[in-house]
PDB file of N, CA and C in Angstrom:
ATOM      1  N   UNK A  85     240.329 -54.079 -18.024  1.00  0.00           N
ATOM      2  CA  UNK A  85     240.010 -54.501 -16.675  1.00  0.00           C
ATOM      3  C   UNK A  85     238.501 -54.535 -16.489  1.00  0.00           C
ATOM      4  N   UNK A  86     238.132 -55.343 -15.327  1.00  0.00           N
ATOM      5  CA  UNK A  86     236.306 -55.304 -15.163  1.00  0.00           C
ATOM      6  C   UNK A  86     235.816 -54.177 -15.000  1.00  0.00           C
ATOM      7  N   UNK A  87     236.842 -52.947 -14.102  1.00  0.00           N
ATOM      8  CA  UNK A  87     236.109 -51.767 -14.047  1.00  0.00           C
ATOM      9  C   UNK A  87     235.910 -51.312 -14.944  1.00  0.00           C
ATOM     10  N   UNK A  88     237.052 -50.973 -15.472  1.00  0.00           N
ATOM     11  CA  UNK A  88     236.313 -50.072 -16.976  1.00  0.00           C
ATOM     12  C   UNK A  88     235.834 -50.434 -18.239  1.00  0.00           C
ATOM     13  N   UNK A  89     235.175 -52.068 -18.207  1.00  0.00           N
ATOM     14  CA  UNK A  89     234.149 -52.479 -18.906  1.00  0.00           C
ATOM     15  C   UNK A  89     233.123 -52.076 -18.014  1.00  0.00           C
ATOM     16  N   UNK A  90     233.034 -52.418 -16.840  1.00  0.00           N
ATOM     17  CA  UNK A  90     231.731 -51.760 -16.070  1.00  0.00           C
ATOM     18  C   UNK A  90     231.646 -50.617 -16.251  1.00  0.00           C
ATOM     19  N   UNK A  91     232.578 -49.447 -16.169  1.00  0.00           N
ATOM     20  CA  UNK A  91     232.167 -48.359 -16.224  1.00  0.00           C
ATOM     21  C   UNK A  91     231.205 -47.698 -17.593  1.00  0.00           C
ATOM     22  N   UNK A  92     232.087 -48.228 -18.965  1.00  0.00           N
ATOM     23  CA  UNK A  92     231.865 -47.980 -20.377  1.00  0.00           C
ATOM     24  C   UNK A  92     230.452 -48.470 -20.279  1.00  0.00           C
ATOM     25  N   UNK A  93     230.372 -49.681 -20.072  1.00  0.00           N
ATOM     26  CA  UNK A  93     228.656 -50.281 -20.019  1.00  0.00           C
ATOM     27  C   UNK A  93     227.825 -49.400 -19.272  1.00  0.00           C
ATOM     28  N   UNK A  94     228.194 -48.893 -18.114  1.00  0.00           N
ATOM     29  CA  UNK A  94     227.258 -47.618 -17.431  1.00  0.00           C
ATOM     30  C   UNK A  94     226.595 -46.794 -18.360  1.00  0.00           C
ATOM     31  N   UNK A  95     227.794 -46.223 -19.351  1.00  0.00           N
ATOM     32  CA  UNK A  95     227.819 -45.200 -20.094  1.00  0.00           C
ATOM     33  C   UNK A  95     227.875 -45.534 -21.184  1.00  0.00           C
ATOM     34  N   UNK A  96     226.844 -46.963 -21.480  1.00  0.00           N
ATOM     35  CA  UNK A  96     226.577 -47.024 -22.763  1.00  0.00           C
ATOM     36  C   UNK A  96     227.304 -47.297 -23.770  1.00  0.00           C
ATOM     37  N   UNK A  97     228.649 -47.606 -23.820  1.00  0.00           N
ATOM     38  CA  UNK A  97     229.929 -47.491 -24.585  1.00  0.00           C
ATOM     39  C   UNK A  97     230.351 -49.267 -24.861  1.00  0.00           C
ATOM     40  N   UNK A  98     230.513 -49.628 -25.701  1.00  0.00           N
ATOM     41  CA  UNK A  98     230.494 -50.795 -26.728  1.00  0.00           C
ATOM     42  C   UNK A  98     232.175 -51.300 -25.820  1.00  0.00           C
ATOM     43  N   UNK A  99     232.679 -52.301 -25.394  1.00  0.00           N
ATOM     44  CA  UNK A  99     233.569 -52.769 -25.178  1.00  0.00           C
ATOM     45  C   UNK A  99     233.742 -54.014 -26.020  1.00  0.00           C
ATOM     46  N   UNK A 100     234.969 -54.217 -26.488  1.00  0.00           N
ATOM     47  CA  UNK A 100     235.497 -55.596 -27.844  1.00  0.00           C
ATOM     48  C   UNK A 100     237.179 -55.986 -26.695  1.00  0.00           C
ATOM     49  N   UNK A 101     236.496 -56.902 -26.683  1.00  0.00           N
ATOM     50  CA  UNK A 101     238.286 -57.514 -26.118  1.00  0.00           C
ATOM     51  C   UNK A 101     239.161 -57.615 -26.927  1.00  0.00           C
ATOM     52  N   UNK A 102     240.008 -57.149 -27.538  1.00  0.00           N
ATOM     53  CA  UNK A 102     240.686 -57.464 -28.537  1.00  0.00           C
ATOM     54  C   UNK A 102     242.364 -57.974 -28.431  1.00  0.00           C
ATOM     55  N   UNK A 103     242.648 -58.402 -29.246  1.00  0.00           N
ATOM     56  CA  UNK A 103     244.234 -58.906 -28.852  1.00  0.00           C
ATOM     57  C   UNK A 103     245.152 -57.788 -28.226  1.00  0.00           C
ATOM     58  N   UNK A 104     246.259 -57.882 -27.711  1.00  0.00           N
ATOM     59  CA  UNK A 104     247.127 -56.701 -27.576  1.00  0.00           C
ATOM     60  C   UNK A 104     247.539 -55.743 -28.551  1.00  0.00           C
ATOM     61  N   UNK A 105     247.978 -56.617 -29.564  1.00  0.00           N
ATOM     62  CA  UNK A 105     248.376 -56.250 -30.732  1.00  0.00           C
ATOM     63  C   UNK A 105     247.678 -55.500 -31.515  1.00  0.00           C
ATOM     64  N   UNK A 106     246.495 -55.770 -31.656  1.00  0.00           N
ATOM     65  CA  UNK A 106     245.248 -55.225 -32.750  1.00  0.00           C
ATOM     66  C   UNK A 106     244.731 -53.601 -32.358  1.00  0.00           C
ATOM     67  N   UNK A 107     244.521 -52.789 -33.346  1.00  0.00           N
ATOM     68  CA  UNK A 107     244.379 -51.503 -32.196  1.00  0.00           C
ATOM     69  C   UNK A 107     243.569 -50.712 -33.630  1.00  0.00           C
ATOM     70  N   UNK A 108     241.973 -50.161 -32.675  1.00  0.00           N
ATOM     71  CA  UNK A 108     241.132 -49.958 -33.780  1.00  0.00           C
ATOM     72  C   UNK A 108     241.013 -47.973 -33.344  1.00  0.00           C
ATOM     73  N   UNK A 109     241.134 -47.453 -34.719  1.00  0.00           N
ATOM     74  CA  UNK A 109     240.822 -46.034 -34.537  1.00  0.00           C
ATOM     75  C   UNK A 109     239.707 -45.375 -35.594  1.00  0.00           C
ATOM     76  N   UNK A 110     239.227 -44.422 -35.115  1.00  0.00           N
ATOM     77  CA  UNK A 110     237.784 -43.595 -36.113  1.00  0.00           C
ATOM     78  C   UNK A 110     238.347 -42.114 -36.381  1.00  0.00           C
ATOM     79  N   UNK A 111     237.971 -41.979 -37.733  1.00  0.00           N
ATOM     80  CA  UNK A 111     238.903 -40.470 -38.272  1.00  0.00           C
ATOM     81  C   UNK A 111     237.629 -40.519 -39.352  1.00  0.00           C
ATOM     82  N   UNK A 112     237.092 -39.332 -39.126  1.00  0.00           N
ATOM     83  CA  UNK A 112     235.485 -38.803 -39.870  1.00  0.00           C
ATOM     84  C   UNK A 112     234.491 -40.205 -40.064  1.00  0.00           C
ATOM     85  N   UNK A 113     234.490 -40.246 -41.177  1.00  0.00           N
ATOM     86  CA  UNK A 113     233.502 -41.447 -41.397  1.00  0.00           C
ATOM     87  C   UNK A 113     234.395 -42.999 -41.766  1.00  0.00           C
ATOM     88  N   UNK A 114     235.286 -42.946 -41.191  1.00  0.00           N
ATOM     89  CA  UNK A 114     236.562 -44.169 -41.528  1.00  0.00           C
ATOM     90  C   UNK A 114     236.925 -44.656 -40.290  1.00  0.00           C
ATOM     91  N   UNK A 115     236.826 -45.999 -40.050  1.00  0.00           N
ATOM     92  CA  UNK A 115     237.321 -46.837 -38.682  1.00  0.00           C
ATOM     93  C   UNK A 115     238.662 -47.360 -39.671  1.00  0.00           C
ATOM     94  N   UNK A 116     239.755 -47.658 -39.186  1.00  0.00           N
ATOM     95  CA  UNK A 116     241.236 -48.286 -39.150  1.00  0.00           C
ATOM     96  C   UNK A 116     240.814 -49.408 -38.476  1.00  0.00           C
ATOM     97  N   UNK A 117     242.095 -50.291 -38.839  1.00  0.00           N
ATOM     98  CA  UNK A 117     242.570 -51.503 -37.911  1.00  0.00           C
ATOM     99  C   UNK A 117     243.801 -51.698 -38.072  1.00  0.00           C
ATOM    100  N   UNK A 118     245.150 -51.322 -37.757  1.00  0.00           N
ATOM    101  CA  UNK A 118     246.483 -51.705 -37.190  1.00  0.00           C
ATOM    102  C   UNK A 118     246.402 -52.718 -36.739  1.00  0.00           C
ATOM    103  N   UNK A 119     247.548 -53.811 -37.549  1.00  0.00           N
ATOM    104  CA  UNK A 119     247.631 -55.204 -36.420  1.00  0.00           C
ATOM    105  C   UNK A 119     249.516 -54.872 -36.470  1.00  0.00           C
ATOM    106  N   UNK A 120     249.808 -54.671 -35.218  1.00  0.00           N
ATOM    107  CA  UNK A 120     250.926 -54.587 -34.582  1.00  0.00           C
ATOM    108  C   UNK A 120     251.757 -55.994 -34.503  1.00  0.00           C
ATOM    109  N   UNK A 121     250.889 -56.782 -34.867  1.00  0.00           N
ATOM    110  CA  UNK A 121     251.328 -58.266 -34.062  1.00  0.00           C
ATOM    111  C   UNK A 121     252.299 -58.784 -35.053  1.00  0.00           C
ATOM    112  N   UNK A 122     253.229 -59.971 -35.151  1.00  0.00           N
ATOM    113  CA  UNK A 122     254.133 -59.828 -35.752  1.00  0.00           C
ATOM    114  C   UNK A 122     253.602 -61.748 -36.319  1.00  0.00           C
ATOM    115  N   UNK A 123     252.409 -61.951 -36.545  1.00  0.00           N
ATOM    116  CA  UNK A 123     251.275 -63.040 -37.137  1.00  0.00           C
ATOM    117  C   UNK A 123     250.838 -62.094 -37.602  1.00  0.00           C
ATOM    118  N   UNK A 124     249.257 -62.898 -38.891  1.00  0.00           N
ATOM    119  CA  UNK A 124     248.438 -62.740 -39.023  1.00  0.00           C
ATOM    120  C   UNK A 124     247.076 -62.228 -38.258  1.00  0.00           C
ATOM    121  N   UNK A 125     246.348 -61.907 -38.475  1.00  0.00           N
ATOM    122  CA  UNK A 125     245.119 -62.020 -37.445  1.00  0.00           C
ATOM    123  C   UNK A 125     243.584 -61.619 -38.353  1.00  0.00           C
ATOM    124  N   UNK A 126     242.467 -62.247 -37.697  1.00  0.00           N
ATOM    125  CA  UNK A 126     241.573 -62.436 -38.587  1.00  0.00           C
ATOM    126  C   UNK A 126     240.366 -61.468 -38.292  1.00  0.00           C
ATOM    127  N   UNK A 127     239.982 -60.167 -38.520  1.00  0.00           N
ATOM    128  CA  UNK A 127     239.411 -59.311 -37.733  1.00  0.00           C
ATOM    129  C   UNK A 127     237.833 -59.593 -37.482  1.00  0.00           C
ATOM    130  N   UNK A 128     237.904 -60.502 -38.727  1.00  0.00           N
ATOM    131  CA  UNK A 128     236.184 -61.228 -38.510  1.00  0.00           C
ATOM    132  C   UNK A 128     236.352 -62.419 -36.706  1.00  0.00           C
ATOM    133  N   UNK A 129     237.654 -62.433 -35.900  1.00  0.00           N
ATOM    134  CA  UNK A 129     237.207 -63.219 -34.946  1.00  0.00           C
ATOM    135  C   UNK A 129     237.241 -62.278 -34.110  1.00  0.00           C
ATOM    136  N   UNK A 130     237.721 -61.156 -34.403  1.00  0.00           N
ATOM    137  CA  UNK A 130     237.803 -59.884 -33.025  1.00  0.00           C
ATOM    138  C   UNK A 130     236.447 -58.579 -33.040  1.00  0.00           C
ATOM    139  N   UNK A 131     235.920 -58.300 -34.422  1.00  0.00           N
ATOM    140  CA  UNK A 131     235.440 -56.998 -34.691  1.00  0.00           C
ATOM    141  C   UNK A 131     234.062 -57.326 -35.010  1.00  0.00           C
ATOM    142  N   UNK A 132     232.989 -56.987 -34.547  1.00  0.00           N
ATOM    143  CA  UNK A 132     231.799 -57.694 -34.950  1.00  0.00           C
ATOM    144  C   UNK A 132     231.322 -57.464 -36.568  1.00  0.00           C
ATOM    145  N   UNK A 133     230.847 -57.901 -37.363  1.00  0.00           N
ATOM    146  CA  UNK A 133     230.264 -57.638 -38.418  1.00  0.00           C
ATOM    147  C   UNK A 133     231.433 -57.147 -39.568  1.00  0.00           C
ATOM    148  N   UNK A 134     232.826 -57.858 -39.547  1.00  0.00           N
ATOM    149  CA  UNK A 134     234.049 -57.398 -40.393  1.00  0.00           C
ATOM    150  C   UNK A 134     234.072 -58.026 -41.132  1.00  0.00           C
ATOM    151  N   UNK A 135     233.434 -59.328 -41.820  1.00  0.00           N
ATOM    152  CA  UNK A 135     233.061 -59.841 -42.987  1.00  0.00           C
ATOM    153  C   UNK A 135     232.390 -59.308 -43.789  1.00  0.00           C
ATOM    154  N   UNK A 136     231.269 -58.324 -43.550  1.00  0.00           N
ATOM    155  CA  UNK A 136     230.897 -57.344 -44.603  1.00  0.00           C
ATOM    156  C   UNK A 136     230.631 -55.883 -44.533  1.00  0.00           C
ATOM    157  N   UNK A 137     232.316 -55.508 -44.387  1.00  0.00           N
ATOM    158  CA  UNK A 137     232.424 -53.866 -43.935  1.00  0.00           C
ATOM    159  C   UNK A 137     232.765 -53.671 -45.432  1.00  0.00           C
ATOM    160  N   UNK A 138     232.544 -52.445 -45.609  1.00  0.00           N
ATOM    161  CA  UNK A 138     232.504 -51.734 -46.934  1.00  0.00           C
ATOM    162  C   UNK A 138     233.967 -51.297 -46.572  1.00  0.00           C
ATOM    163  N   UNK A 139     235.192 -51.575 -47.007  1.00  0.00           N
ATOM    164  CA  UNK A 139     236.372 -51.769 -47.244  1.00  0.00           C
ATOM    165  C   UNK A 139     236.965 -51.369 -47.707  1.00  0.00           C
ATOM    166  N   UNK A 140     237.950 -49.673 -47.645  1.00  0.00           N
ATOM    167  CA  UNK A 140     238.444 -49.028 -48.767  1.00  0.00           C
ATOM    168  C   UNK A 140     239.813 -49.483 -48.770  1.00  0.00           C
ATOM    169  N   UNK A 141     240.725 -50.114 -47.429  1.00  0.00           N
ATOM    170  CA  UNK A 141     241.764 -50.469 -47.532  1.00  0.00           C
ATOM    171  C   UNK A 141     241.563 -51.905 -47.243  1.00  0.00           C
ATOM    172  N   UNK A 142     242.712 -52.714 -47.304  1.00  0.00           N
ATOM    173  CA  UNK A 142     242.837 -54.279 -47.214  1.00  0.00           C
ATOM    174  C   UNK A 142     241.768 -54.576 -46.989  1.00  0.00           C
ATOM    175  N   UNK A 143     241.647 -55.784 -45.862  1.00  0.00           N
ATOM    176  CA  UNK A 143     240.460 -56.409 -45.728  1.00  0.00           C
ATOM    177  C   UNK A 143     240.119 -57.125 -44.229  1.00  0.00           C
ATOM    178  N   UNK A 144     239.557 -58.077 -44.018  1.00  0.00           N
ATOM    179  CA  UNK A 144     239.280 -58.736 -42.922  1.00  0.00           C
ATOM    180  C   UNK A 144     240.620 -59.424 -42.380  1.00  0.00           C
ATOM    181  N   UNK A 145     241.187 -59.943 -43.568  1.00  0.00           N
ATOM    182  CA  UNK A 145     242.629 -60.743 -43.015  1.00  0.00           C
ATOM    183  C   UNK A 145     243.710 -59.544 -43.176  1.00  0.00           C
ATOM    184  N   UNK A 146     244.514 -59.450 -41.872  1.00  0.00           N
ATOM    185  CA  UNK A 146     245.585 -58.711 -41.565  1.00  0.00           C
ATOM    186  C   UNK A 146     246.698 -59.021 -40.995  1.00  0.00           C
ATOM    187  N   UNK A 147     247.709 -58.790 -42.596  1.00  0.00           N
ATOM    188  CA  UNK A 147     249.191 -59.307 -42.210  1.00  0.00           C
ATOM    189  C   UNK A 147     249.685 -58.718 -41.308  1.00  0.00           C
ATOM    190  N   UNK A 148     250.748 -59.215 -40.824  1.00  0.00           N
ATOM    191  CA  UNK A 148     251.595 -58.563 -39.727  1.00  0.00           C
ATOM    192  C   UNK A 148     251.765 -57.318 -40.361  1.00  0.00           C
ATOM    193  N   UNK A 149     251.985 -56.270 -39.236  1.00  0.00           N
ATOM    194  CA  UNK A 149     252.036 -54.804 -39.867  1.00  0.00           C
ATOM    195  C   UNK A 149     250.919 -54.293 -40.827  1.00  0.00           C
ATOM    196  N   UNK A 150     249.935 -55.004 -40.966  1.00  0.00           N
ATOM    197  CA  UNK A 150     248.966 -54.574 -42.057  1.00  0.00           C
ATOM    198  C   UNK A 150     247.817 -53.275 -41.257  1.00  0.00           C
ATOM    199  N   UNK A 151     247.440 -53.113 -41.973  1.00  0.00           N
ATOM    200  CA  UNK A 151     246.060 -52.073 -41.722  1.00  0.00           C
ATOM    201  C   UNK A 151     245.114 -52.083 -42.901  1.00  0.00           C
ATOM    202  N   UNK A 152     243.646 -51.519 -42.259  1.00  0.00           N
ATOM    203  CA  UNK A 152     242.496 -52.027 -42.819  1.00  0.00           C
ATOM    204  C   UNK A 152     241.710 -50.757 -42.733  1.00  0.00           C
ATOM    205  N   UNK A 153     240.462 -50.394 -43.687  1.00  0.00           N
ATOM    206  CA  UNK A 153     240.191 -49.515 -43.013  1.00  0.00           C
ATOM    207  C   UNK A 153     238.888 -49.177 -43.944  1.00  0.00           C
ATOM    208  N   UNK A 154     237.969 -49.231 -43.512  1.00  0.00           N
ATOM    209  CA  UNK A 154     236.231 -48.947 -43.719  1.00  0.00           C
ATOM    210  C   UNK A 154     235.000 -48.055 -43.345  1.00  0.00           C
ATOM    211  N   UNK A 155     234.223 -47.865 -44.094  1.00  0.00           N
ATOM    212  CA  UNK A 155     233.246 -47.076 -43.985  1.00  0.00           C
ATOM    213  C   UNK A 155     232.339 -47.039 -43.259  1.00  0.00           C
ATOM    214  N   UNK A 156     232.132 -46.837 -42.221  1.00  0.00           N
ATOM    215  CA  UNK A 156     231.140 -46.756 -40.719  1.00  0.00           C
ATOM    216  C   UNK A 156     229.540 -46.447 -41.620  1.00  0.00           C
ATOM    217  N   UNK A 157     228.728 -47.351 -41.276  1.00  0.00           N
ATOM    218  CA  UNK A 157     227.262 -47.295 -41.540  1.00  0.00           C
ATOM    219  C   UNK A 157     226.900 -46.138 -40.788  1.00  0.00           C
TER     220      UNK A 157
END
């Protein structure tokens, strides 16, 4: 919603619109990407800079049910 992109932006906090489906999490030095969606989906059109994430699981393209998951700079 606008508020709580306004709010996050108050407070400095990065907002990504992302599909419904797509759902991003951080566990130590590792970001995930779950795509729930029951397509494909291309995380280089949702996630900024996911064409050259250092990549320990899959990759930028994520099958249905797939997950992804990389090394935070």
């Amino acid at each position: 919603s606008r508020r709580l992109r306004e709010a996050a932006g108050a407070a400095g906090l990065a907002c990504l619109a992302l599909p419904d489906d797509l759902r991003l999490r951080r566990r130590g030095g590792l970001r995930f990407a779950v795509n729930y969606a029951p397509e494909a989906l291309d995380l280089t059109r949702h996630v900024p800079g996911a064409g050259a994430f250092d990549y320990v699981l899959g990759g930028a393209h994520l099958p249905p049910a797939g997950v992804a998951a990389w090394r935070e700079a």
